[in-house]
Tab-separated table of C-alpha atoms in Angstrom:
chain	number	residue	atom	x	y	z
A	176	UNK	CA	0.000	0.000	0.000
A	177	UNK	CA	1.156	3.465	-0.998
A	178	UNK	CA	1.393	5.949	1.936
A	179	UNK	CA	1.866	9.718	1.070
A	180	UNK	CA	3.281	11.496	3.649
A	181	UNK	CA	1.155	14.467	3.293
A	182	UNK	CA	-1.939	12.718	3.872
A	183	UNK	CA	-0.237	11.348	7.244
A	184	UNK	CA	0.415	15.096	8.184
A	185	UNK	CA	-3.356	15.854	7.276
A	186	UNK	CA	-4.105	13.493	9.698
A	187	UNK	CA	-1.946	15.252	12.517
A	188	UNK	CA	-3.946	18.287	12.048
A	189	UNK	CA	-6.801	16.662	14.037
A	190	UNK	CA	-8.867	20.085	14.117
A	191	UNK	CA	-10.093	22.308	11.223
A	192	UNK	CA	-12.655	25.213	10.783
A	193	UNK	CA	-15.020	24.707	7.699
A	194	UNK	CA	-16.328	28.212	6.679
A	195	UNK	CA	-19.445	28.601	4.743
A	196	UNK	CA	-19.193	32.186	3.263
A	197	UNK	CA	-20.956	34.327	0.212
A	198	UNK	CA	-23.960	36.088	-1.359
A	199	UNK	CA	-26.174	33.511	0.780
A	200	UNK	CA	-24.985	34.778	4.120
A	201	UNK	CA	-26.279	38.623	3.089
A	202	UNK	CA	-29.407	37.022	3.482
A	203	UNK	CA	-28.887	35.068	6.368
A	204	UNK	CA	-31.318	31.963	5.523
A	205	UNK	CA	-28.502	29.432	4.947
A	206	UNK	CA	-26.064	28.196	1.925
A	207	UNK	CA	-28.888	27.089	0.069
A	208	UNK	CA	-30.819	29.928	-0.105
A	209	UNK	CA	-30.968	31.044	-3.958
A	210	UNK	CA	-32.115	27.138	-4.212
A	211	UNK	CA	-34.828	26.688	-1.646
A	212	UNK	CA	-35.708	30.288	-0.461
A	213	UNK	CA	-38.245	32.440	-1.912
A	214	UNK	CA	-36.327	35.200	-3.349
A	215	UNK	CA	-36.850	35.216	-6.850
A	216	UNK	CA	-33.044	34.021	-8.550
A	217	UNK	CA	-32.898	37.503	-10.282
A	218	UNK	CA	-33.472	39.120	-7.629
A	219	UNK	CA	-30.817	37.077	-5.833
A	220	UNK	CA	-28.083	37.288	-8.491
A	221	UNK	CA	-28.182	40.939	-8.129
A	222	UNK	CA	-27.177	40.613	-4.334
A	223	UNK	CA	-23.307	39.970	-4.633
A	224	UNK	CA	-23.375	44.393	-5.845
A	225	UNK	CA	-23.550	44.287	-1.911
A	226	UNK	CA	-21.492	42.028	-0.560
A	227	UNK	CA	-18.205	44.064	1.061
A	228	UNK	CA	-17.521	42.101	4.280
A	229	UNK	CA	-15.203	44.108	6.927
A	230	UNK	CA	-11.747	44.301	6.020
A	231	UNK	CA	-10.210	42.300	9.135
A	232	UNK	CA	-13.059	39.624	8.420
A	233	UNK	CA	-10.393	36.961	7.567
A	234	UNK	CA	-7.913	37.920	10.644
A	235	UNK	CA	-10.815	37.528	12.923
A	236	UNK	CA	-11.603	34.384	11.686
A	237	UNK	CA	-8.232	33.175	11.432
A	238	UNK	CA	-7.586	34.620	15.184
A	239	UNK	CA	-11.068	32.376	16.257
A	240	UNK	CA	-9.986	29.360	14.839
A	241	UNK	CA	-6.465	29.544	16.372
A	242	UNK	CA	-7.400	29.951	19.557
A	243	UNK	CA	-9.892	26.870	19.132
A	244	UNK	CA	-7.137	24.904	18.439
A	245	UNK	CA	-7.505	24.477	14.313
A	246	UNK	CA	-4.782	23.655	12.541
A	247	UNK	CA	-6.374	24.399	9.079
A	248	UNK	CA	-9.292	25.791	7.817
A	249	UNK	CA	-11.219	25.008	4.873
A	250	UNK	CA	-13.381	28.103	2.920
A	251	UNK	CA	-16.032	27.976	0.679
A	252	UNK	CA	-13.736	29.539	-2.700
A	253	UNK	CA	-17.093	28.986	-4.692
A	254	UNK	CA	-20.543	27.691	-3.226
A	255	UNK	CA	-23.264	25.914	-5.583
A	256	UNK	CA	-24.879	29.503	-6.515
A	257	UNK	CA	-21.952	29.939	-8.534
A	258	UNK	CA	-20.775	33.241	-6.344
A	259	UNK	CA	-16.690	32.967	-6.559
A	260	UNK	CA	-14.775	34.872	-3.723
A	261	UNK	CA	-11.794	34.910	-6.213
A	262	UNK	CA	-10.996	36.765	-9.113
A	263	UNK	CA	-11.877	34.544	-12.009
A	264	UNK	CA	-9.896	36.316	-14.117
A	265	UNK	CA	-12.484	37.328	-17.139
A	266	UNK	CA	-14.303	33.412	-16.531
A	267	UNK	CA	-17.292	35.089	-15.511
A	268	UNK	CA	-18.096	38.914	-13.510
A	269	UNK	CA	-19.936	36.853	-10.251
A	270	UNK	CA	-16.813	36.961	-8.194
A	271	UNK	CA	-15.553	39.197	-5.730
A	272	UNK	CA	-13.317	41.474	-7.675
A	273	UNK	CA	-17.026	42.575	-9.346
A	274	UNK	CA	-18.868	42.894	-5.786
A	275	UNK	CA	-16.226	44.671	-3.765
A	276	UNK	CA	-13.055	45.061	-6.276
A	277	UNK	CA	-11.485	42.424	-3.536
A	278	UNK	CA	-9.557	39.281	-3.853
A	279	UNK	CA	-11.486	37.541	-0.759
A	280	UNK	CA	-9.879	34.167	-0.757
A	281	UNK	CA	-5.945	35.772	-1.075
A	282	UNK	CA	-7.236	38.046	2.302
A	283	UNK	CA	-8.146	34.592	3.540
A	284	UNK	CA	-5.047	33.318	2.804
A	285	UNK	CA	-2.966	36.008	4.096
A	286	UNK	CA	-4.631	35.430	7.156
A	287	UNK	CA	-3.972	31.296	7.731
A	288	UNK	CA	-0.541	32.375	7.004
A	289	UNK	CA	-0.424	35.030	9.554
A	290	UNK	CA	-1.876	32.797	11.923
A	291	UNK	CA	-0.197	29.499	11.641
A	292	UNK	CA	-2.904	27.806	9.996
A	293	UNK	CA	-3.145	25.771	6.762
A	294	UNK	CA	-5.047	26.929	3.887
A	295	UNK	CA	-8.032	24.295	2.057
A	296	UNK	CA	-10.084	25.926	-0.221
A	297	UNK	CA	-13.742	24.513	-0.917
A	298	UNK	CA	-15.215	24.320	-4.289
A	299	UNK	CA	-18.659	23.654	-5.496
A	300	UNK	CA	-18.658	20.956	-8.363
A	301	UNK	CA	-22.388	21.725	-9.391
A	302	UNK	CA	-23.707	25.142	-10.074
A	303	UNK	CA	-27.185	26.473	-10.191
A	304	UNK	CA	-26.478	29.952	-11.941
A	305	UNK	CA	-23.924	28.772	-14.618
A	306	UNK	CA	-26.284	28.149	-18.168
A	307	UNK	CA	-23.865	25.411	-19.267
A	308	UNK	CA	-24.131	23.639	-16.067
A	309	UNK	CA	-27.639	21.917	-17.466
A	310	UNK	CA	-26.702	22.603	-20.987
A	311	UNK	CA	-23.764	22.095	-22.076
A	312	UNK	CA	-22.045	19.726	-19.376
A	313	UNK	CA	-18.578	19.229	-21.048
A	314	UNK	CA	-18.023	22.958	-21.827
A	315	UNK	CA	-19.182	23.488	-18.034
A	316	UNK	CA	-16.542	21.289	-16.689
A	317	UNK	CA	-14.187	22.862	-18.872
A	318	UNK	CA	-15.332	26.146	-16.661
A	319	UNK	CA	-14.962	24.392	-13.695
A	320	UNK	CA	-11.132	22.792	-14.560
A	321	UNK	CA	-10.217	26.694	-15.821
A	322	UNK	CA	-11.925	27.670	-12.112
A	323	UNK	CA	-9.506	25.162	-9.851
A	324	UNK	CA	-6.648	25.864	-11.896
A	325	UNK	CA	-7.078	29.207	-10.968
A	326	UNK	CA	-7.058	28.378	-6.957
A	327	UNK	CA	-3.836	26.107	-7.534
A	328	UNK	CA	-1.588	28.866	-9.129
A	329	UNK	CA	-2.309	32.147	-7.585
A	330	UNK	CA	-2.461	31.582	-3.897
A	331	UNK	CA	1.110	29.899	-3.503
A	332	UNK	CA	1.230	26.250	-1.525
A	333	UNK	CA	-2.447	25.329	-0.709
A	334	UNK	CA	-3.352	22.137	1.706
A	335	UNK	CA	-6.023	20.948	-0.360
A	336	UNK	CA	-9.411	21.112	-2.321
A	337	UNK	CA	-12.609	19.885	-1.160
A	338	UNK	CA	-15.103	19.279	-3.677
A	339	UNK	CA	-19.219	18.933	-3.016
A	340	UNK	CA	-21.562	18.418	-5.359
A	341	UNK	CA	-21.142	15.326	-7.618
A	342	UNK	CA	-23.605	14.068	-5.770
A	343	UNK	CA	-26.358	16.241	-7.966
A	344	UNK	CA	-25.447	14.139	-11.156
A	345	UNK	CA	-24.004	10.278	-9.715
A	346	UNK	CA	-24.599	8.912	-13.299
A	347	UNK	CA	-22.837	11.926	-15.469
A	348	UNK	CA	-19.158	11.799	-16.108
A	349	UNK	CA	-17.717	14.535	-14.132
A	350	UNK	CA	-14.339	13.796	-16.188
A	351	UNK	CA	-12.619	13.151	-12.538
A	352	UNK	CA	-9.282	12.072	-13.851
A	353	UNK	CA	-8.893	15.526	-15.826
A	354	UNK	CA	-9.792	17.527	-13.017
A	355	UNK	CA	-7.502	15.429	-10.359
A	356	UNK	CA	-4.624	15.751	-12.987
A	357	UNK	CA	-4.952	19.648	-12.757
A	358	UNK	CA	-4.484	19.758	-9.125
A	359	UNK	CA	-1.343	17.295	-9.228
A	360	UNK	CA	0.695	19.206	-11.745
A	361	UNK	CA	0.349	22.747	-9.700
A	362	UNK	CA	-0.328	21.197	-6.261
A	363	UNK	CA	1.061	18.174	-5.935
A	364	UNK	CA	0.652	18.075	-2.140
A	365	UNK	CA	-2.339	19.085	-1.545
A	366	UNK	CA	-4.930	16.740	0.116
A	367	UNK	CA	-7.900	15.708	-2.908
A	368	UNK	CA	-11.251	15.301	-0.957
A	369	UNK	CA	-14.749	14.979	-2.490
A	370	UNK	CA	-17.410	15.153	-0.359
A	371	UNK	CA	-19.824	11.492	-0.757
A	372	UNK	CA	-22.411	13.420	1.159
A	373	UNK	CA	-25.014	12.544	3.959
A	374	UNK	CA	-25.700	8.728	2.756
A	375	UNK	CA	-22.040	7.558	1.559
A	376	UNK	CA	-20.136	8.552	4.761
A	377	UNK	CA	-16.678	6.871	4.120
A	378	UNK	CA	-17.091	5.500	0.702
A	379	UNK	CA	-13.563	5.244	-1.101
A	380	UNK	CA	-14.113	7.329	-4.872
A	381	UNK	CA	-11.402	8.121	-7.133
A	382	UNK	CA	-8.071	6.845	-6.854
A	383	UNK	CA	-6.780	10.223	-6.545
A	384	UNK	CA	-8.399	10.990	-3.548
A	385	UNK	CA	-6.856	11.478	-0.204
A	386	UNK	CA	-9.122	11.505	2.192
A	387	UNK	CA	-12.882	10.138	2.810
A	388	UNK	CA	-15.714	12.205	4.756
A	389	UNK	CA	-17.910	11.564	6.571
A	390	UNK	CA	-20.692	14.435	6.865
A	391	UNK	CA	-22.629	15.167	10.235
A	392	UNK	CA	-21.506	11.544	11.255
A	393	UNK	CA	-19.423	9.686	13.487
A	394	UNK	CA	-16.435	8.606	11.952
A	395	UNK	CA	-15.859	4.851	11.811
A	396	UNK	CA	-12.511	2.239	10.478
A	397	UNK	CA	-11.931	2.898	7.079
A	398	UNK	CA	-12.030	-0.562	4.970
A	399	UNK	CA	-9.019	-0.291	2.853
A	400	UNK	CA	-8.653	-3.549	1.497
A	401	UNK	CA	-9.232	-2.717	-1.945
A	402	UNK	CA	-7.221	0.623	-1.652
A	403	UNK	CA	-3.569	0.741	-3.271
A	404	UNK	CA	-2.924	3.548	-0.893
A	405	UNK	CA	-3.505	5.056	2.007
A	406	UNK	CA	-6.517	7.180	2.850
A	407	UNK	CA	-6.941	9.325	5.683
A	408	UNK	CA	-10.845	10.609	7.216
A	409	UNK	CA	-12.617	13.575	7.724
A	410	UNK	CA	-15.427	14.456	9.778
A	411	UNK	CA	-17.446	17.747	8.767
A	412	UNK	CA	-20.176	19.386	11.374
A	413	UNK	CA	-22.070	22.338	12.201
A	414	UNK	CA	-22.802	23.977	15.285
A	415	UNK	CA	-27.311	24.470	14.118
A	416	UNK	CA	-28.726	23.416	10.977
A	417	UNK	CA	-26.824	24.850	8.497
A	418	UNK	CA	-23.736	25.697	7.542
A	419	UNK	CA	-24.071	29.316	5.573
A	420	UNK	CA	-25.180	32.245	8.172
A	421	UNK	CA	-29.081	31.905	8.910
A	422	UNK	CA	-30.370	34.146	11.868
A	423	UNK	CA	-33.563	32.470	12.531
A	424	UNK	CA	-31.871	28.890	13.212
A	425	UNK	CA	-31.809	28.436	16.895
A	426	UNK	CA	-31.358	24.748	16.835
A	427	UNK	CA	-27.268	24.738	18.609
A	428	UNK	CA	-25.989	21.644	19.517
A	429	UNK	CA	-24.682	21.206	23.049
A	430	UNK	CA	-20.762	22.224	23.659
A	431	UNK	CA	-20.648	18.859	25.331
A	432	UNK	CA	-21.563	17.254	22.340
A	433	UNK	CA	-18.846	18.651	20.125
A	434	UNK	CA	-16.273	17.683	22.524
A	435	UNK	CA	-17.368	14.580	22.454
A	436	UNK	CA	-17.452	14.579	18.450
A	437	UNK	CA	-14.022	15.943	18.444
A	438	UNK	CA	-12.932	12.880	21.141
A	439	UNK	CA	-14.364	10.357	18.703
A	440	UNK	CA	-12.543	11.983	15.402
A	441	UNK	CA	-9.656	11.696	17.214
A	442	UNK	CA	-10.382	8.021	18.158
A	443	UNK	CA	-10.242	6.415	14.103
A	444	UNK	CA	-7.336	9.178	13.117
A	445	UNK	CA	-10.449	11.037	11.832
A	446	UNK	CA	-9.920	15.187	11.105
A	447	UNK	CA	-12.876	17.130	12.845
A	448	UNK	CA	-13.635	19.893	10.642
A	449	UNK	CA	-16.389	22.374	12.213
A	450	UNK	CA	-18.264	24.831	10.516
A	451	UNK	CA	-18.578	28.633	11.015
A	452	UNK	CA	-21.685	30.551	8.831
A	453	UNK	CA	-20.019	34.314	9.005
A	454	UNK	CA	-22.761	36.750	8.444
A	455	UNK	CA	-23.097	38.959	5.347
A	456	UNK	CA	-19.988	41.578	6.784
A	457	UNK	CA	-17.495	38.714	7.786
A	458	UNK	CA	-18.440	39.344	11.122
A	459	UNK	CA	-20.121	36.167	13.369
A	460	UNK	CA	-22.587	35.322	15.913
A	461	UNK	CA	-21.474	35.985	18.818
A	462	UNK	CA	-23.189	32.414	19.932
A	463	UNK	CA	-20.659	30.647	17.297
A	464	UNK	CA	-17.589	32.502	18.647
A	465	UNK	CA	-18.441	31.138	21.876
A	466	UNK	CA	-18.998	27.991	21.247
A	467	UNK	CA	-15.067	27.712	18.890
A	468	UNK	CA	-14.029	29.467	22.319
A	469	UNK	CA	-15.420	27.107	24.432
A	470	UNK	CA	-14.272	23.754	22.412
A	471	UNK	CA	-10.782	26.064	22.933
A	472	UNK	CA	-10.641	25.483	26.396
A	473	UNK	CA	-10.931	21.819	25.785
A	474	UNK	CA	-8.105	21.825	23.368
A	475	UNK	CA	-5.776	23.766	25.369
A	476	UNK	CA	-6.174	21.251	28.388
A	477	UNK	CA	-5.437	18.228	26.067
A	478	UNK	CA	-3.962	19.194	22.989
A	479	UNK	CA	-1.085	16.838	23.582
A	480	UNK	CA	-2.826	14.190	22.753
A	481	UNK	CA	-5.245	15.741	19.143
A	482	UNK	CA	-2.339	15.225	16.989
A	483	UNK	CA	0.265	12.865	17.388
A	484	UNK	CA	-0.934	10.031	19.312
A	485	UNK	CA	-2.543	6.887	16.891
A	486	UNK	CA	-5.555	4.510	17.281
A	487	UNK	CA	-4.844	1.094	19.568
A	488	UNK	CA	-6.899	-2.074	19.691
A	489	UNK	CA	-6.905	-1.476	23.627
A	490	UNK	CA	-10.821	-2.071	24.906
A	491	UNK	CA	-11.634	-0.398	27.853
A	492	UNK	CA	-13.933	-3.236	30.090
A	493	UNK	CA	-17.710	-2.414	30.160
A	494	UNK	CA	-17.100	1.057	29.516
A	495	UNK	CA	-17.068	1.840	25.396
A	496	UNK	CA	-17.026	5.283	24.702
A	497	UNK	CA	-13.205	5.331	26.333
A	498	UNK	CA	-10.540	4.625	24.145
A	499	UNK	CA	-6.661	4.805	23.656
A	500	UNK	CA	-4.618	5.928	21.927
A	501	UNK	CA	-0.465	5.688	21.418
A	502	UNK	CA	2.244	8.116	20.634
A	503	UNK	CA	5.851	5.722	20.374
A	504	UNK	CA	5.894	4.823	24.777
A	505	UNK	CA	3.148	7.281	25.372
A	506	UNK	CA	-0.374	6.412	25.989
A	507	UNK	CA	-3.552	8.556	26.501
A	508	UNK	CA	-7.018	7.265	27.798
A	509	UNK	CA	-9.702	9.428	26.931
A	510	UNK	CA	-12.449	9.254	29.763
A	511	UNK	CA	-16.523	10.170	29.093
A	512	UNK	CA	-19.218	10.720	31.465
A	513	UNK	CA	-17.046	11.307	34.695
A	514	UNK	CA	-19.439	13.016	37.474
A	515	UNK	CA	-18.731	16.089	39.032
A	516	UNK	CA	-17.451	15.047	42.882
A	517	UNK	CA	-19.145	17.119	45.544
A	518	UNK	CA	-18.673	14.763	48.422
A	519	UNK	CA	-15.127	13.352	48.519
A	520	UNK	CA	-17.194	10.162	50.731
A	521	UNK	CA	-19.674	9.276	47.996
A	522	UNK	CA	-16.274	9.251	45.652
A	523	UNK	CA	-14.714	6.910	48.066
A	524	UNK	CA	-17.852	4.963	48.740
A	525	UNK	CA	-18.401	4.788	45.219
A	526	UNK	CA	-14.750	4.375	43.482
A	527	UNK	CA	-15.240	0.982	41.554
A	528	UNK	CA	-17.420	3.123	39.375
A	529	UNK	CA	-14.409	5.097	38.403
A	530	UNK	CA	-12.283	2.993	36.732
A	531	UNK	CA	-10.885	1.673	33.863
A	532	UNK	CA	-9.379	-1.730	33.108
A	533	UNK	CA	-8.136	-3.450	30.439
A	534	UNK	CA	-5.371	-5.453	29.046
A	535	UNK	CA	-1.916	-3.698	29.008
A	536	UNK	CA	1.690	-5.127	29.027
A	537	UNK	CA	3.682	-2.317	29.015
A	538	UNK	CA	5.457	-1.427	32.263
A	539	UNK	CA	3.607	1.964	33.570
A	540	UNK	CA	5.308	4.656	35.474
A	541	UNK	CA	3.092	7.260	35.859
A	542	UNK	CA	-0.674	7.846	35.145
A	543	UNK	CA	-1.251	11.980	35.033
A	544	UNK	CA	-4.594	13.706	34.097
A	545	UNK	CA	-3.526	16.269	31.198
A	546	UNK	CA	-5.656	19.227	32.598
A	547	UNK	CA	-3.993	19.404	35.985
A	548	UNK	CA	-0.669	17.103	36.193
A	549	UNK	CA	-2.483	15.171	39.105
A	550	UNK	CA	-1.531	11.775	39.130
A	551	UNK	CA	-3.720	8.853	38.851
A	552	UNK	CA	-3.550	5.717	41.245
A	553	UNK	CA	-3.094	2.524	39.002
A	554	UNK	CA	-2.406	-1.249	39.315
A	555	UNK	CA	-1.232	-4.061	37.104
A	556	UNK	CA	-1.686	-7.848	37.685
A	557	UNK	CA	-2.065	-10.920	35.441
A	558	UNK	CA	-2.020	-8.391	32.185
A	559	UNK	CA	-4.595	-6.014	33.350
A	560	UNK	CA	-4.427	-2.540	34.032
A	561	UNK	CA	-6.569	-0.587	36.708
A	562	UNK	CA	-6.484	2.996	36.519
A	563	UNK	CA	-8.672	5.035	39.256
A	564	UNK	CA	-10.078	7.770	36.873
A	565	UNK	CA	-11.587	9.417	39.957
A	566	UNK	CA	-14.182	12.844	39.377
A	567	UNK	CA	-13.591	16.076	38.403
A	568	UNK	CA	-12.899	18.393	41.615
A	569	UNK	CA	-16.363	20.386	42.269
A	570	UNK	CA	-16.256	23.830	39.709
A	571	UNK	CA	-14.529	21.557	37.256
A	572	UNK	CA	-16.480	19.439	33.841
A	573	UNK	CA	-14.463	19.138	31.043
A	574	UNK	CA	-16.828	16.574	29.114
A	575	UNK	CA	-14.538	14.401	28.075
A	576	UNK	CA	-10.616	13.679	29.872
A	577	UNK	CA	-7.856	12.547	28.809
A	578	UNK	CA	-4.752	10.992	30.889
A	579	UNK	CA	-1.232	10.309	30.074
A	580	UNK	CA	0.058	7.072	30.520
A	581	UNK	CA	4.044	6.963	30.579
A	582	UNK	CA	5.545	3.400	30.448
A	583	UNK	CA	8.847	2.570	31.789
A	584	UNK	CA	10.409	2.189	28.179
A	585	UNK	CA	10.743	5.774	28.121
């Protein structure tokens, strides 16, 4: 089996912000808006005239994302109404340079760069404004190769391109191979990933892809028996119901829940990539800068282990949400669903209920929870570890916890 070694630092990313951004969020009634609103599409074509966002739109995001612990983030360069936030360079006028006389996705870029991040860009493959989309198909994907080559050469070294939409057309020849060729000869590093949508979660495609998805879903082994090469996972979210700006969607998901999401990526070498819907300026809901700050919290307590560290076989007895995972003589068991202790009796009273066995041969040293340093009481007899993974002190619920295990071979 082939193994690229850019598609095994993907996978050390562990944590990226998806961005859904464009004519749709001046609106604020999602991504999909020219599609299933009620604004007639003339009407809505006419919108981009007023789409300026802020000028330090991209270093706030950037600044948010870093300080939720993303290593990348992923914008959407072109969304399926066909709005580009690049200059297309005479293609068509619906791009930025015609709404605002601004190069949105090189601001973007300037500002991964400024903050440490890596750069993906998102690209629609179907289109609902472009005429030759439903009537001329091969002269539209000529559009769309002349589009992507366009993102590979004038931004410098990119991390990738994630494509959604093939999924509108399964039976028409999207001419993969020509458009996967493009992106090899100007970027040949750059993770390929085509989104298989909500009901092919982690369905190998193309050879030339790098990386499966697995949309609004928890990530899961990846079979790669018929593979030549190696493939890593991705796992795309969003914090309501969609994933372009919409003001009347109050549906959040709990911060608990992410964690937990985040946990599991992290669990099958899966990438957690979590969306942000900037409104029409750039600007965002002060709700979804909350919640990136909160999941930040999490990350700074247990970063260590996001990145590096690698899936084991270890099962945790009767408890199945907690997993292991391994970096060289390193270990890290991530713990769910530990109580808050208020009365250090009931804890003592009470302590078979926190712990965690299973079978383990290394020689351990030291057991320490990441978040404080304390260390954790453990045995080891007959092959089987015992670690006491005793509550969080009272003021104290980090949803999900993870503790180093360091084995004498260090």
């Amino acid at each position: 089996m082939i193994i690229k070694p850019y598609i095994k630092e993907f996978e050390k990313l562990g944590f990226g912000m998806f961005v859904h951004f464009g004519v749709y969020s001046l609106i604020g009634q999602g991504e999909w808006a020219r599609k299933l609103g009620t604004m007639p599409h003339e009407q809505y074509d006419q919108l981009y005239h007023k789409f300026n966002p802020d000028p330090d739109w991209a270093d706030h995001l950037a600044e948010v994302a870093k300080n939720a612990g993303c290593r990348y983030i992923t914008l959407t360069t072109r969304h399926h109404d066909g709005f580009s936030l690049y200059d297309t360079k005479g293609l068509n006028d619906y791009d930025a340079m015609h709404a605002c006389g601004r190069d949105l996705v090189q601001e973007f870029v300037n500002a991964c760069h400024a903050y440490g991040l890596m750069p993906v860009f998102y690209h629609t493959l179907l289109d609902w404004k472009h005429p030759d989309y439903s009537t001329n198909f091969s002269r539209y994907l000529e559009y769309l190769r002349a589009s992507v080559k366009l993102l590979c050469t004038n931004y410098g070294k990119i991390g990738g391109i994630w494509f959604d939409g093939m999924w509108d057309k399964r039976d028409a020849d999207w001419e993969e191979d020509k458009l996967y060729h493009l992106i090899r000869t100007y970027q040949p590093e750059a993770m390929i990933i085509n989104n298989t949508g909500l009901s092919h979660r982690g369905e190998l495609g193309n050879i030339e892809l790098d990386s499966v998805t697995f949309e609004r879903g928890k990530p899961q082994p990846i079979n790669m028996a018929d593979s030549p090469k190696y493939i890593a996972s991705e796992m795309n979210e969003v914090l309501c119901d969609h994933w372009g700006y919409a003001k009347d969607d109050l549906d959040y998901k709990p911060t608990g829940r992410i964690i937990e999401e985040l946990a599991a990526c992290r669990r099958y070498r899966s990438n957690f990539l979590l969306n942000i819907g900037p409104r029409g300026d750039g600007t965002l809901k002060p709700i979804d800068e909350a919640m990136f700050g909160i999941v930040g919290q999490w990350t700074a307590y247990f970063d260590e282990a996001l990145h590096e560290p690698y899936p084991t076989k270890i099962t945790i007895k009767d408890k199945p949400n907690d997993f292991i995972l391994q970096n060289g003589s390193d270990y890290y068991l991530f713990c769910h669903h530990l109580p808050m202790l208020v009365d250090p009796n009931v804890g003592e009273l009470q302590s078979a209920l926190y712990e965690d066995k299973f079978p383990f041969k290394p020689a351990i040293r030291t057991v320490r929870w990441l978040d404080c340093n304390d260390p954790l009481p453990f045995t080891q007899k007959d092959g089987i570890t015992t670690i006491k993974t005793n509550p969080f002190h009272y003021g104290h619920n980090l949803v999900v916890r993870v503790a180093k295990i360091t084995t004498s071979s260090n």
